């Protein structure tokens, strides 16, 4: 599992394991920085009390290195769980990340509405 995100003017790859890399979480006020603890299945995360659902600042994802990236359109985000102390875990549904569509709000990542790519 890999997530592709913008880092300054280049793309950076975020892996499925706990790398403690700094990632951007989309909030109403903009982007806040947290530390990456990898991914976990949704069924497991439901058992952990006090988790808060937040949205990850990425543009594409893929499950295998030889597969093409699946791009996220405008208003489409990957769901992550905030577990406290500035750490987040990606929420998986089987072999793919859980997504949330927020079409009623402007896109926080600068992607224009109506020009979705897959």
Coordinates of C-alpha atoms in Angstrom, one line a residue:
X1 CA 0.0 0.0 0.0
X2 CA 1.3 3.4 -1.0
X3 CA -0.1 6.9 -0.8
X4 CA 1.1 9.7 -3.0
X5 CA 1.2 13.2 -1.5
X6 CA 2.5 16.6 -2.4
X7 CA 5.6 17.6 -0.4
X8 CA 6.6 21.1 -1.3
X9 CA 6.8 21.0 -5.1
X10 CA 7.5 17.3 -5.4
X11 CA 5.6 14.1 -4.7
X12 CA 6.4 11.9 -1.7
X13 CA 5.4 8.4 -1.0
X14 CA 3.8 7.3 2.2
X15 CA 4.0 3.6 3.0
X16 CA 1.6 1.4 5.0
X17 CA 3.9 0.9 7.9
X18 CA 4.6 3.3 10.8
X19 CA 7.2 5.7 9.5
X20 CA 6.4 8.6 11.8
X21 CA 6.6 10.9 8.7
X22 CA 4.8 14.2 8.9
X23 CA 1.5 14.1 7.1
X24 CA -1.1 16.8 6.5
X25 CA -4.6 16.4 7.8
X26 CA -7.4 18.4 6.2
X27 CA -9.3 20.6 8.7
X28 CA -11.8 23.5 8.3
X29 CA -8.9 25.9 8.9
X30 CA -6.5 24.3 6.4
X31 CA -3.9 21.6 6.8
X32 CA -2.5 20.5 10.2
X33 CA 0.6 18.3 10.6
X34 CA 0.6 15.0 12.3
X35 CA 2.8 11.8 12.5
X36 CA 2.0 8.7 10.4
X37 CA 1.5 5.4 12.2
X38 CA 0.6 3.3 9.1
X39 CA -2.7 1.6 8.3
X40 CA -5.1 -0.6 10.2
X41 CA -8.4 -2.3 9.3
X42 CA -11.6 -0.5 10.1
X43 CA -12.9 -3.4 12.2
X44 CA -9.9 -3.2 14.5
X45 CA -10.0 0.5 14.8
X46 CA -13.6 0.4 15.9
X47 CA -12.5 -1.5 19.0
X48 CA -10.3 1.4 20.1
X49 CA -12.1 3.9 22.3
X50 CA -11.8 7.7 21.7
X51 CA -10.6 7.7 18.1
X52 CA -11.6 10.7 15.9
X53 CA -12.1 10.4 12.2
X54 CA -10.1 13.0 10.1
X55 CA -9.1 13.4 6.4
X56 CA -5.6 12.8 4.9
X57 CA -4.0 15.2 2.5
X58 CA -3.1 12.9 -0.4
X59 CA -3.7 12.8 -4.1
X60 CA -3.5 9.2 -5.1
X61 CA -3.1 5.6 -3.7
X62 CA -2.2 2.1 -4.9
X63 CA -2.1 -1.3 -3.3
X64 CA 0.8 -2.8 -5.2
X65 CA 4.0 -1.2 -6.6
X66 CA 3.3 -2.3 -10.2
X67 CA -0.2 -1.0 -10.2
X68 CA -1.0 2.5 -11.4
X69 CA -2.0 5.1 -8.8
X70 CA -5.7 5.6 -8.3
X71 CA -6.2 9.4 -8.2
X72 CA -8.6 11.1 -5.9
X73 CA -11.0 13.6 -7.4
X74 CA -12.0 16.9 -5.9
X75 CA -13.7 16.6 -2.6
X76 CA -12.6 13.0 -2.1
X77 CA -10.3 12.2 0.8
X78 CA -8.8 9.2 2.6
X79 CA -10.1 8.7 6.1
X80 CA -7.6 8.4 8.9
X81 CA -8.1 8.0 12.7
X82 CA -6.5 10.5 15.0
X83 CA -5.3 8.6 18.1
X84 CA -3.9 11.5 20.1
X85 CA -0.4 13.0 20.7
X86 CA -0.3 14.2 17.1
X87 CA -0.5 10.7 15.5
X88 CA -2.8 9.2 12.9
X89 CA -3.6 5.8 11.4
X90 CA -5.0 5.2 7.9
X91 CA -8.4 3.4 7.9
X92 CA -8.6 0.4 5.5
X93 CA -11.7 -1.4 4.3
X94 CA -10.3 -4.7 3.1
X95 CA -7.6 -4.1 0.6
X96 CA -8.4 -0.4 -0.1
X97 CA -8.4 2.8 2.0
X98 CA -11.7 4.1 3.3
X99 CA -12.7 7.3 1.4
X100 CA -15.1 10.2 2.2
X101 CA -16.6 12.5 -0.3
X102 CA -17.2 16.1 0.8
X103 CA -18.7 17.7 -2.4
X104 CA -20.5 20.5 -0.5
X105 CA -17.3 22.2 0.6
X106 CA -14.4 23.7 -1.4
X107 CA -11.5 21.3 -1.9
X108 CA -8.8 22.0 0.6
X109 CA -6.1 20.6 -1.7
X110 CA -6.7 23.0 -4.6
X111 CA -8.4 20.4 -6.9
X112 CA -11.1 22.0 -8.9
X113 CA -14.7 20.6 -8.8
X114 CA -16.1 19.1 -11.9
X115 CA -12.7 18.0 -13.2
X116 CA -12.4 14.7 -11.4
X117 CA -10.0 12.1 -12.6
X118 CA -11.2 8.6 -11.6

